Coordinates of C-alpha atoms and ligand atoms in Angstrom, one line a residue:
M1400 CA 0.0 0.0 0.0
G1401 CA 2.9 2.3 0.7
M1402 CA 2.3 6.0 1.4
A1403 CA -0.4 6.6 -1.1
W1404 CA -3.0 9.1 0.1
P1405 CA -6.5 7.7 0.3
R1406 CA -8.4 8.8 -2.8
Y1407 CA -11.2 10.6 -1.0
F1408 CA -8.6 12.7 0.8
I1409 CA -7.1 13.9 -2.5
L1410 CA -10.5 14.6 -3.9
T1411 CA -11.6 16.5 -0.9
V1412 CA -8.5 18.6 -0.2
F1413 CA -7.4 19.3 -3.7
F1414 CA -10.4 19.0 -6.0
L1415 CA -13.5 19.8 -4.1
P1416 CA -12.7 23.3 -3.0
A1417 CA -11.8 24.1 -6.6
M1418 CA -15.0 22.6 -7.9
V1419 CA -17.1 24.5 -5.4
Q1420 CA -15.5 27.8 -6.0
A1421 CA -15.1 27.8 -9.7
G1422 CA -18.0 28.2 -12.0
I1423 CA -18.2 26.6 -15.4
V1424 CA -17.1 27.9 -18.8
R1425 CA -19.9 28.9 -21.1
H1426 CA -19.4 29.4 -24.8
Y1427 CA -21.5 31.6 -27.1
K1428 CA -21.2 32.6 -30.7
F1429 CA -22.5 35.9 -31.9
N1430 CA -22.8 36.4 -35.6
V1431 CA -23.3 40.1 -36.3
E1432 CA -25.3 40.1 -39.5
M1433 CA -27.9 41.9 -41.7
T1434 CA -31.4 40.5 -41.1
N1435 CA -34.6 41.3 -42.9
T1436 CA -37.4 42.0 -40.5
T1437 CA -41.0 43.2 -40.6
R1438 CA -41.9 45.7 -37.9
M1439 CA -44.2 48.6 -37.8
C1440 CA -45.7 47.3 -41.1
S1441 CA -42.5 48.0 -43.0
T1442 CA -39.7 45.8 -44.1
K1443 CA -36.1 46.8 -43.7
P1444 CA -32.8 45.0 -43.1
I1445 CA -31.3 45.6 -39.7
V1446 CA -28.1 44.7 -38.0
T1447 CA -28.7 41.8 -35.5
V1448 CA -26.9 39.1 -33.6
N1449 CA -27.8 35.7 -34.9
G1450 CA -30.8 37.1 -36.8
K1451 CA -32.7 38.0 -33.6
F1452 CA -34.3 41.3 -32.4
P1453 CA -33.8 41.5 -29.5
G1454 CA -30.7 39.4 -29.6
P1455 CA -30.1 36.1 -27.8
T1456 CA -30.1 36.0 -24.0
I1457 CA -26.9 35.1 -22.3
Y1458 CA -27.3 32.9 -19.3
A1459 CA -24.6 32.3 -16.8
R1460 CA -24.2 31.9 -13.0
E1461 CA -22.1 33.9 -10.6
D1462 CA -18.5 32.7 -10.9
D1463 CA -18.9 31.4 -14.4
T1464 CA -16.5 32.3 -17.2
V1465 CA -18.2 33.4 -20.4
L1466 CA -16.6 33.2 -23.8
I1467 CA -18.4 34.9 -26.6
K1468 CA -17.0 34.7 -30.0
V1469 CA -18.3 37.7 -32.0
V1470 CA -18.0 37.4 -35.7
N1471 CA -18.5 40.6 -37.8
H1472 CA -20.4 39.9 -41.0
V1473 CA -21.6 43.5 -41.6
K1474 CA -20.0 46.5 -43.3
Y1475 CA -19.7 48.4 -40.0
N1476 CA -17.0 48.2 -37.4
V1477 CA -18.5 46.4 -34.4
S1478 CA -17.8 46.0 -30.7
I1479 CA -20.0 44.6 -27.9
H1480 CA -20.3 45.8 -24.3
W1481 CA -21.5 43.6 -21.4
H1482 CA -23.2 46.4 -19.6
G1483 CA -22.7 46.2 -15.8
I1484 CA -20.3 43.3 -15.8
R1485 CA -17.5 44.5 -13.6
Q1486 CA -14.7 43.0 -15.7
L1487 CA -12.3 42.8 -12.8
R1488 CA -8.8 43.2 -14.5
T1489 CA -10.3 42.2 -17.8
G1490 CA -11.0 45.6 -19.4
W1491 CA -10.0 44.0 -22.7
A1492 CA -13.4 42.3 -22.7
D1493 CA -15.4 45.5 -21.7
G1494 CA -16.3 46.5 -25.3
P1495 CA -16.6 50.3 -25.8
A1496 CA -14.9 51.0 -29.1
Y1497 CA -11.7 53.1 -28.9
I1498 CA -11.9 53.0 -25.1
T1499 CA -10.9 49.5 -24.2
Q1500 CA -10.5 47.9 -27.7
C1501 CA -10.2 48.7 -31.3
P1502 CA -13.4 47.7 -33.1
I1503 CA -13.9 44.3 -34.8
Q1504 CA -13.5 45.1 -38.4
P1505 CA -15.8 43.6 -41.1
G1506 CA -14.8 39.9 -41.6
Q1507 CA -13.0 39.8 -38.3
S1508 CA -13.8 38.2 -35.0
Y1509 CA -12.9 38.6 -31.3
V1510 CA -13.6 36.4 -28.3
Y1511 CA -14.8 38.3 -25.3
N1512 CA -13.5 36.4 -22.2
F1513 CA -14.6 37.3 -18.7
T1514 CA -15.5 35.9 -15.4
I1515 CA -18.5 37.0 -13.4
T1516 CA -17.4 37.7 -9.9
G1517 CA -19.6 38.8 -7.0
Q1518 CA -22.6 39.6 -9.3
R1519 CA -26.0 38.1 -9.9
G1520 CA -29.1 39.5 -11.5
T1521 CA -30.2 41.0 -14.8
L1522 CA -27.9 43.0 -17.1
L1523 CA -27.8 43.6 -20.8
W1524 CA -25.3 43.4 -23.6
H1525 CA -25.2 45.9 -26.5
A1526 CA -23.1 47.1 -29.4
H1527 CA -20.8 49.9 -28.2
I1528 CA -20.0 51.7 -31.4
L1529 CA -22.0 54.1 -33.7
W1530 CA -25.8 53.7 -33.2
L1531 CA -25.7 49.9 -33.7
R1532 CA -27.0 49.4 -30.2
A1533 CA -30.5 50.2 -31.5
T1534 CA -30.8 46.7 -32.8
V1535 CA -27.8 44.9 -31.5
H1536 CA -28.7 44.2 -27.9
G1537 CA -30.0 41.5 -25.6
A1538 CA -30.4 40.3 -22.0
L1539 CA -27.6 39.0 -19.8
V1540 CA -29.0 36.9 -17.0
I1541 CA -26.7 35.9 -14.1
L1542 CA -28.2 33.3 -11.9
P1543 CA -27.0 32.9 -8.3
K1544 CA -24.4 30.2 -7.6
L1545 CA -25.9 26.7 -7.7
G1546 CA -27.8 26.1 -4.5
V1547 CA -27.9 29.8 -3.5
P1548 CA -31.5 31.0 -3.3
Y1549 CA -32.8 34.4 -4.2
P1550 CA -33.5 36.7 -1.2
F1551 CA -37.2 36.6 -2.1
P1552 CA -39.7 33.9 -2.8
K1553 CA -38.8 31.6 -5.7
P1554 CA -40.8 32.6 -8.7
Q1555 CA -42.8 30.1 -10.7
R1556 CA -41.1 31.3 -13.9
E1557 CA -38.7 34.0 -15.1
V1558 CA -39.4 36.2 -18.1
V1559 CA -37.0 38.6 -19.9
V1560 CA -38.7 41.8 -21.0
V1561 CA -36.6 43.9 -23.3
L1562 CA -37.8 47.5 -24.0
A1563 CA -36.3 49.3 -26.9
E1564 CA -36.9 51.9 -29.6
W1565 CA -37.6 51.4 -33.3
W1566 CA -36.8 53.6 -36.2
K1567 CA -38.4 53.1 -39.6
S1568 CA -35.2 54.3 -41.3
D1569 CA -31.7 53.0 -40.9
T1570 CA -30.4 54.3 -37.6
E1571 CA -26.9 54.9 -39.0
D1572 CA -28.6 57.2 -41.6
V1573 CA -30.5 58.9 -38.8
I1574 CA -27.4 59.9 -36.8
N1575 CA -25.3 60.6 -39.8
E1576 CA -27.8 63.2 -41.1
A1577 CA -28.0 64.8 -37.7
T1578 CA -24.3 65.0 -37.4
K1579 CA -24.1 66.7 -40.8
S1580 CA -26.8 69.2 -39.8
G1581 CA -25.6 70.0 -36.3
L1582 CA -29.1 69.4 -35.0
A1583 CA -30.8 66.7 -33.0
P1584 CA -31.5 63.4 -34.7
N1585 CA -35.1 62.2 -35.3
V1586 CA -36.8 60.5 -32.4
S1587 CA -37.7 56.9 -32.8
D1588 CA -40.9 55.8 -34.5
A1589 CA -42.1 53.3 -31.9
H1590 CA -41.1 51.7 -28.7
T1591 CA -41.0 47.9 -28.5
I1592 CA -41.6 45.3 -25.8
N1593 CA -39.6 42.1 -26.7
G1594 CA -39.3 43.3 -30.3
H1595 CA -42.9 44.4 -30.8
P1596 CA -44.6 47.7 -30.5
G1597 CA -48.1 46.2 -30.2
P1598 CA -50.9 47.5 -32.3
T1599 CA -50.4 51.1 -33.2
S1600 CA -52.6 53.5 -35.1
S1601 CA -50.3 53.4 -38.1
C1602 CA -50.2 49.6 -38.0
V1603 CA -53.2 48.1 -36.3
K1604 CA -52.6 44.6 -37.5
H1605 CA -49.3 44.4 -35.7
G1606 CA -49.4 41.8 -32.9
G1607 CA -47.5 42.2 -29.7
F1608 CA -45.6 40.3 -27.1
N1609 CA -48.0 38.0 -25.2
L1610 CA -47.1 36.7 -21.8
N1611 CA -49.1 33.6 -20.8
V1612 CA -49.5 33.2 -17.1
E1613 CA -51.4 31.0 -14.7
G1614 CA -53.4 32.6 -11.9
G1615 CA -52.2 32.6 -8.3
K1616 CA -48.5 32.4 -9.2
T1617 CA -45.5 34.6 -8.9
Y1618 CA -43.4 35.5 -11.9
L1619 CA -40.0 37.3 -12.1
L1620 CA -39.8 39.9 -14.8
R1621 CA -36.3 40.9 -15.8
I1622 CA -37.0 44.3 -17.4
I1623 CA -34.3 46.0 -19.5
N1624 CA -34.3 49.3 -21.2
A1625 CA -32.2 48.7 -24.3
G1626 CA -33.5 51.9 -26.0
L1627 CA -31.2 54.5 -27.3
N1628 CA -32.5 57.8 -26.1
E1629 CA -35.5 57.6 -23.9
E1630 CA -36.2 56.7 -20.3
L1631 CA -39.4 54.6 -20.0
F1632 CA -42.2 54.1 -17.7
F1633 CA -43.4 50.5 -17.5
K1634 CA -46.6 49.3 -15.9
I1635 CA -49.2 46.5 -16.1
A1636 CA -52.9 47.1 -15.9
G1637 CA -54.5 45.8 -12.7
H1638 CA -51.3 44.5 -11.1
K1639 CA -48.7 45.9 -8.7
L1640 CA -45.0 45.2 -9.2
T1641 CA -42.8 44.2 -6.4
V1642 CA -39.3 45.6 -7.1
V1643 CA -36.5 43.3 -5.9
E1644 CA -33.4 44.2 -7.9
V1645 CA -31.9 46.9 -10.1
D1646 CA -28.7 46.7 -12.2
A1647 CA -28.0 43.2 -10.8
T1648 CA -28.0 44.3 -7.1
Y1649 CA -30.7 43.3 -4.7
V1650 CA -32.9 46.0 -3.2
K1651 CA -35.4 46.1 -0.3
P1652 CA -38.6 44.9 -1.9
F1653 CA -41.4 47.4 -2.4
K1654 CA -44.6 47.4 -4.3
I1655 CA -45.4 50.0 -6.9
D1656 CA -47.7 50.7 -9.9
S1657 CA -45.1 52.1 -12.4
I1658 CA -41.4 51.8 -12.7
V1659 CA -39.1 54.1 -14.6
I1660 CA -36.1 52.7 -16.3
A1661 CA -33.4 54.6 -18.2
P1662 CA -31.4 53.2 -21.1
G1663 CA -28.8 50.8 -19.7
Q1664 CA -30.8 50.1 -16.5
T1665 CA -32.4 46.9 -15.5
T1666 CA -35.2 46.2 -13.0
N1667 CA -36.3 42.9 -11.7
V1668 CA -39.9 42.8 -10.4
L1669 CA -42.1 40.1 -9.0
L1670 CA -45.5 39.9 -10.5
T1671 CA -48.2 38.0 -8.6
T1672 CA -51.0 36.9 -10.9
D1673 CA -53.7 37.7 -8.3
Q1674 CA -56.4 38.6 -10.8
G1675 CA -57.3 34.9 -11.5
S1676 CA -58.2 35.4 -15.1
G1677 CA -58.4 37.9 -18.0
K1678 CA -56.1 39.9 -20.3
Y1679 CA -54.2 42.9 -19.1
M1680 CA -52.2 45.5 -21.0
M1681 CA -48.5 46.1 -20.3
A1682 CA -47.3 49.5 -21.4
A1683 CA -44.0 51.2 -22.0
S1684 CA -44.0 54.9 -22.6
T1685 CA -41.5 57.8 -22.4
F1686 CA -40.5 59.7 -19.3
M1687 CA -39.2 63.1 -20.3
D1688 CA -39.6 66.1 -18.0
A1689 CA -37.8 68.6 -20.3
P1690 CA -39.1 70.5 -23.3
I1691 CA -37.5 68.0 -25.7
A1692 CA -39.1 66.1 -28.6
V1693 CA -39.7 62.4 -27.8
D1694 CA -41.4 59.4 -29.4
N1695 CA -44.9 59.7 -28.0
L1696 CA -46.0 56.1 -28.9
T1697 CA -46.7 53.7 -26.1
A1698 CA -45.6 50.1 -26.7
T1699 CA -48.1 47.6 -25.5
A1700 CA -48.0 43.9 -24.7
T1701 CA -50.5 41.5 -23.1
L1702 CA -50.5 39.6 -19.9
H1703 CA -52.8 36.6 -20.7
Y1704 CA -54.1 34.3 -18.0
T1705 CA -54.6 30.7 -19.0
G1706 CA -58.2 29.9 -19.6
T1707 CA -59.0 33.4 -20.9
L1708 CA -60.4 33.5 -24.5
A1709 CA -58.2 35.3 -27.0
T1710 CA -61.3 37.3 -28.0
S1711 CA -62.1 38.6 -24.5
P1712 CA -61.4 42.3 -24.0
T1713 CA -58.0 43.5 -22.6
T1714 CA -58.1 45.5 -19.4
L1715 CA -56.3 48.7 -20.5
T1716 CA -54.0 51.0 -18.5
T1717 CA -53.1 54.6 -19.1
P1718 CA -49.3 55.2 -18.9
P1719 CA -48.1 58.1 -16.8
P1720 CA -47.9 61.4 -18.6
K1721 CA -44.4 61.8 -20.1
N1722 CA -43.5 64.7 -17.7
A1723 CA -44.6 62.8 -14.6
T1724 CA -41.5 63.6 -12.5
S1725 CA -43.3 62.7 -9.3
I1726 CA -44.2 59.2 -10.5
A1727 CA -40.6 58.7 -11.6
N1728 CA -39.3 60.0 -8.2
N1729 CA -41.7 57.8 -6.3
F1730 CA -40.0 54.8 -7.8
I1731 CA -36.4 56.2 -7.7
D1732 CA -36.7 57.3 -4.1
S1733 CA -38.0 53.9 -3.0
L1734 CA -34.8 52.2 -4.1
K1735 CA -32.7 51.1 -1.2
A1736 CA -30.0 48.5 -1.1
L1737 CA -31.1 45.2 0.5
N1738 CA -28.2 45.5 2.9
S1739 CA -28.7 42.1 4.5
I1740 CA -26.0 40.1 6.2
K1741 CA -25.5 38.1 3.0
Y1742 CA -25.6 41.1 0.8
P1743 CA -24.2 44.0 2.8
A1744 CA -24.1 47.5 1.2
K1745 CA -20.3 48.2 1.2
V1746 CA -20.7 52.0 1.0
P1747 CA -17.4 53.9 1.1
K1748 CA -18.1 55.8 4.3
N1749 CA -15.2 57.6 5.7
T1750 CA -12.4 59.1 3.7
V1751 CA -13.1 60.2 0.2
D1752 CA -9.8 60.4 -1.7
H1753 CA -11.4 62.3 -4.7
S1754 CA -14.4 64.5 -4.3
L1755 CA -15.4 65.5 -7.8
L1756 CA -18.0 67.7 -9.2
F1757 CA -18.9 67.0 -12.8
T1758 CA -21.3 69.2 -14.7
V1759 CA -23.2 67.2 -17.4
G1760 CA -25.1 69.0 -20.1
L1761 CA -25.1 70.4 -23.6
G1762 CA -23.3 73.2 -25.4
I1763 CA -23.0 74.8 -28.8
N1764 CA -19.9 74.9 -30.9
P1765 CA -19.2 76.5 -34.2
C1766 CA -19.6 74.3 -37.3
P1767 CA -19.1 76.1 -40.6
T1768 CA -20.5 73.2 -42.6
C1769 CA -23.6 72.8 -40.5
K1770 CA -26.1 74.6 -42.7
A1771 CA -29.3 73.5 -40.9
G1772 CA -27.6 74.5 -37.6
N1773 CA -26.8 78.0 -39.0
G1774 CA -23.1 77.4 -38.7
S1775 CA -23.2 75.8 -35.3
R1776 CA -23.8 72.4 -33.8
V1777 CA -25.2 71.0 -30.6
V1778 CA -22.6 69.3 -28.5
A1779 CA -22.5 67.8 -25.0
S1780 CA -19.8 67.8 -22.3
I1781 CA -18.7 66.8 -18.8
N1782 CA -17.0 69.7 -17.0
N1783 CA -17.1 71.6 -20.3
V1784 CA -14.9 69.0 -22.0
T1785 CA -16.5 67.4 -25.2
F1786 CA -14.8 64.1 -25.4
V1787 CA -13.0 63.4 -28.7
M1788 CA -12.7 59.7 -29.6
P1789 CA -9.1 58.6 -30.0
T1790 CA -7.8 56.6 -33.0
I1791 CA -6.6 53.6 -30.9
S1792 CA -8.2 52.5 -27.6
L1793 CA -7.2 54.3 -24.4
L1794 CA -6.6 51.0 -22.7
Q1795 CA -4.1 49.9 -25.3
A1796 CA -2.4 53.3 -25.2
H1797 CA -2.2 53.0 -21.4
F1798 CA -1.1 49.4 -21.2
F1799 CA 1.5 49.6 -24.0
N1800 CA 2.5 53.1 -22.9
I1801 CA 1.8 54.7 -26.3
K1802 CA 2.1 58.5 -25.9
G1803 CA 0.0 61.2 -27.4
I1804 CA -3.4 59.4 -27.4
F1805 CA -4.9 61.0 -24.2
T1806 CA -4.0 63.4 -21.4
T1807 CA -4.6 62.9 -17.7
D1808 CA -5.8 66.4 -17.0
F1809 CA -9.6 65.8 -16.9
P1810 CA -10.8 68.5 -14.5
G1811 CA -12.2 67.3 -11.2
N1812 CA -14.3 70.4 -10.9
P1813 CA -16.1 72.7 -13.4
P1814 CA -13.6 75.0 -15.0
N1815 CA -16.1 77.9 -14.9
V1816 CA -18.4 78.3 -11.9
F1817 CA -21.8 79.5 -12.8
N1818 CA -25.4 79.1 -11.8
Y1819 CA -25.6 75.6 -13.3
T1820 CA -29.3 75.3 -13.1
G1821 CA -30.0 78.9 -13.9
P1822 CA -30.2 80.6 -17.2
G1823 CA -26.6 79.6 -17.9
P1824 CA -23.6 81.5 -19.2
T1825 CA -23.6 83.5 -22.4
N1826 CA -20.8 81.5 -23.9
L1827 CA -22.1 78.1 -24.5
Q1828 CA -18.9 76.8 -26.2
T1829 CA -17.1 73.7 -24.9
T1830 CA -13.5 72.6 -25.2
N1831 CA -12.5 69.4 -27.1
G1832 CA -10.2 66.9 -25.6
T1833 CA -9.4 63.2 -25.0
K1834 CA -8.9 63.6 -21.3
V1835 CA -9.0 61.0 -18.5
Y1836 CA -9.2 61.4 -14.7
R1837 CA -6.4 59.3 -13.1
L1838 CA -7.0 57.3 -9.9
S1839 CA -4.7 55.1 -7.8
Y1840 CA -5.8 51.6 -7.1
N1841 CA -8.4 51.4 -4.4
D1842 CA -9.0 55.2 -4.1
T1843 CA -12.4 56.2 -2.8
V1844 CA -14.2 58.4 -5.3
Q1845 CA -17.2 60.6 -4.9
V1846 CA -18.7 62.2 -8.0
V1847 CA -21.5 64.7 -7.9
L1848 CA -23.1 64.8 -11.3
Q1849 CA -24.7 68.2 -11.8
D1850 CA -27.1 68.9 -14.6
T1851 CA -26.8 72.2 -16.3
G1852 CA -29.5 74.3 -17.9
I1853 CA -27.5 75.0 -21.0
I1854 CA -30.0 74.8 -23.9
A1855 CA -32.3 72.8 -21.6
Q1856 CA -32.3 71.2 -18.1
E1857 CA -32.6 67.5 -18.9
N1858 CA -32.4 64.2 -17.2
H1859 CA -29.2 62.3 -18.0
P1860 CA -28.8 58.6 -17.2
V1861 CA -25.0 58.4 -16.5
H1862 CA -23.3 55.0 -16.8
L1863 CA -20.0 54.0 -15.3
H1864 CA -18.1 51.0 -16.7
G1865 CA -16.0 48.7 -14.5
F1866 CA -17.8 49.5 -11.2
N1867 CA -21.0 49.6 -9.4
F1868 CA -21.5 52.7 -7.4
F1869 CA -23.7 53.8 -4.5
V1870 CA -26.2 56.6 -5.0
V1871 CA -25.7 58.5 -1.8
G1872 CA -27.6 61.6 -2.5
K1873 CA -29.8 63.5 -4.9
G1874 CA -31.3 67.0 -5.1
L1875 CA -32.7 69.8 -7.1
G1876 CA -30.8 73.0 -8.1
N1877 CA -27.1 73.4 -7.6
Y1878 CA -25.2 71.0 -5.3
N1879 CA -24.2 72.6 -2.0
S1880 CA -21.0 70.9 -0.8
S1881 CA -21.4 72.1 2.8
K1882 CA -25.1 71.4 3.3
D1883 CA -26.0 68.5 1.0
P1884 CA -23.5 65.8 2.3
T1885 CA -25.1 65.9 5.8
K1886 CA -28.2 64.3 4.2
F1887 CA -26.3 61.6 2.4
N1888 CA -27.5 58.0 2.9
L1889 CA -24.3 56.0 3.7
V1890 CA -26.3 53.1 5.2
D1891 CA -28.4 51.5 2.5
P1892 CA -28.1 53.6 -0.7
V1893 CA -29.0 51.8 -3.9
E1894 CA -26.1 50.3 -5.8
R1895 CA -26.2 50.5 -9.5
N1896 CA -24.2 51.1 -12.7
T1897 CA -26.4 53.7 -14.3
V1898 CA -28.0 56.6 -12.5
S1899 CA -30.3 59.4 -13.6
V1900 CA -29.1 62.9 -13.0
P1901 CA -32.5 64.6 -12.4
S1902 CA -33.5 67.5 -14.7
G1903 CA -32.2 70.7 -13.1
G1904 CA -30.6 68.8 -10.2
W1905 CA -27.7 66.6 -9.1
V1906 CA -26.9 63.1 -7.9
A1907 CA -24.0 62.0 -5.8
I1908 CA -22.3 58.6 -6.3
R1909 CA -19.5 56.8 -4.5
F1910 CA -17.3 53.9 -5.5
Q1911 CA -14.0 52.3 -4.7
A1912 CA -11.5 52.2 -7.6
D1913 CA -10.7 48.5 -7.0
N1914 CA -10.5 47.6 -10.7
P1915 CA -7.4 48.7 -12.6
G1916 CA -7.9 49.8 -16.2
V1917 CA -9.6 52.5 -18.3
W1918 CA -13.3 52.9 -17.5
F1919 CA -15.7 54.8 -19.6
M1920 CA -18.3 57.0 -18.1
H1921 CA -21.0 58.6 -20.2
C1922 CA -24.6 59.6 -20.6
H1923 CA -26.4 56.5 -21.8
L1924 CA -28.7 58.5 -24.1
E1925 CA -26.9 57.6 -27.3
V1926 CA -27.5 61.0 -28.8
H1927 CA -25.6 62.6 -25.9
T1928 CA -22.8 60.1 -26.1
T1929 CA -22.4 61.0 -29.8
W1930 CA -22.3 64.6 -28.9
G1931 CA -19.5 64.1 -26.4
L1932 CA -21.0 63.6 -23.0
K1933 CA -18.4 61.1 -22.0
M1934 CA -15.0 60.7 -20.2
A1935 CA -12.9 58.0 -18.7
F1936 CA -11.3 57.1 -15.4
L1937 CA -7.8 55.6 -15.6
V1938 CA -7.2 53.4 -12.6
D1939 CA -3.5 52.4 -12.0
N1940 CA -2.4 49.0 -11.1
G1941 CA -2.1 48.2 -7.4
K1942 CA 0.9 46.6 -5.8
G1943 CA -0.7 43.4 -4.8
P1944 CA -0.6 40.1 -6.7
N1945 CA -4.2 40.4 -8.2
E1946 CA -4.2 44.2 -8.6
S1947 CA -2.9 44.5 -12.2
I1948 CA -4.6 44.6 -15.6
L1949 CA -4.2 41.2 -17.2
S1950 CA -2.4 40.9 -20.5
P1951 CA -4.6 41.4 -23.6
P1952 CA -5.8 38.4 -25.5
K1953 CA -4.0 37.5 -28.7
D1954 CA -6.9 38.2 -30.9
L1955 CA -7.5 41.7 -29.6
P1956 CA -8.6 43.7 -32.7
K1957 CA -6.2 46.2 -34.2
C1958 CA -7.1 49.6 -35.3
Ligands
LIG2261 CU1 -24.3 50.4 -21.8 CU2 -20.9 52.5 -22.3 O1 -22.6 51.5 -22.1

């Protein structure tokens, strides 16, 4: 027998812990291709993943490694972002074109390779270049580790609900025309729920998404706003929604009639089918509390109880008026981190290493070729810097130490102090630059995002890549750095990756810079991203063994 270790011992000591800790590897293939589709009673080819609109859902569990091979079969450059995935040390897989990677050129492919650590819930993936996100998007569902329950009653069934916007014309044409003119692009022609607008006045015969349910059960709806430019209200006739999670973080459950969801945000709700029978309308409609043109069509779908005849009438609902700030706030202000023993809210409480004030808003710059804009164009900025896209990705420039691509002088405070939410300054011009704000590993950061009234006070859903942040405060008017912090919630603030800066107000977020790399932050209204409402944080490597950016994969696209 000799000195051989008993087999079970080897298994237990050497293999079992590894098996318990590591997730599995999941492979996906995304063919980005042109697909003919009929929506809104018109036929047009759109860019899709695997011919689907919305695109395929990615399923994984916490701790899994996901490998997605993206093959570009279209004429556009492509990149895909896994919105909300932390990408710990794997910025190469984050996706924003020219920020963390060069785009995948026509005919080329790239394998996104990342591990999901410390996250579970609903997120989304979407193209992160041009306006391809309009049709190139889908759900990303992260289930808890095997055997770990939800912190709420187990639902009977889970349903992904993707909200989006639909244009009759090609979305690349829409934004190209706008860029030429210097003016705002056309608003969408319809909203969609899982790819369908539901019957509309211009297209009555159009069916809609039908959700078949049994009475007396609980369903988990994973609601995603994959739209480009509009925040949406979502509600279901005759039913309350119990909110349990946003942006893949658990919240204290609460019941509500209408949720509001900005592009890039996700909301999980429990729906109890307590009506027993019938058909009920689901509605998605725009939330916009500024004098700005929007798509006024309401997308509808049907909640259909089993045993109810298809011909029986649907119980209708009236969506909130588009400027219903109070209905939106009723939802937003109800969001609190679950903050349980298992899921504590790890809010940076004490020292703040960087206390930043970022104005977000619009501007007007000269544009001699912009005829429709009378020689000027609408732009957008953070701290008056309109971000200029570099020609190679910032992450590559940083990692390989390529000089001259960006500067590290992004201002931590507005360069000009003015009454941000007042009538605004007379000079509406911004400066152009490819500037990043540099952070040391593990620094604690507070960013107050302050809306400006330049052109119009408007709600901006701001998204940060690479991190979740805590929303510690929010208010109207100009942020007051001596009074407002006393009201911050440092106990159970909601944790998210995309937060709405209220029209004419501010929101304060905090995060720990525990992820080395280059991380994009931008308004998730695609029109504002195009106009330059974007910047990046550069987080240096730490000194510890797992505190450095990993080496790039061999197939990382070249510019
Ligand atoms: Cu969902 Cu940088 O975006």
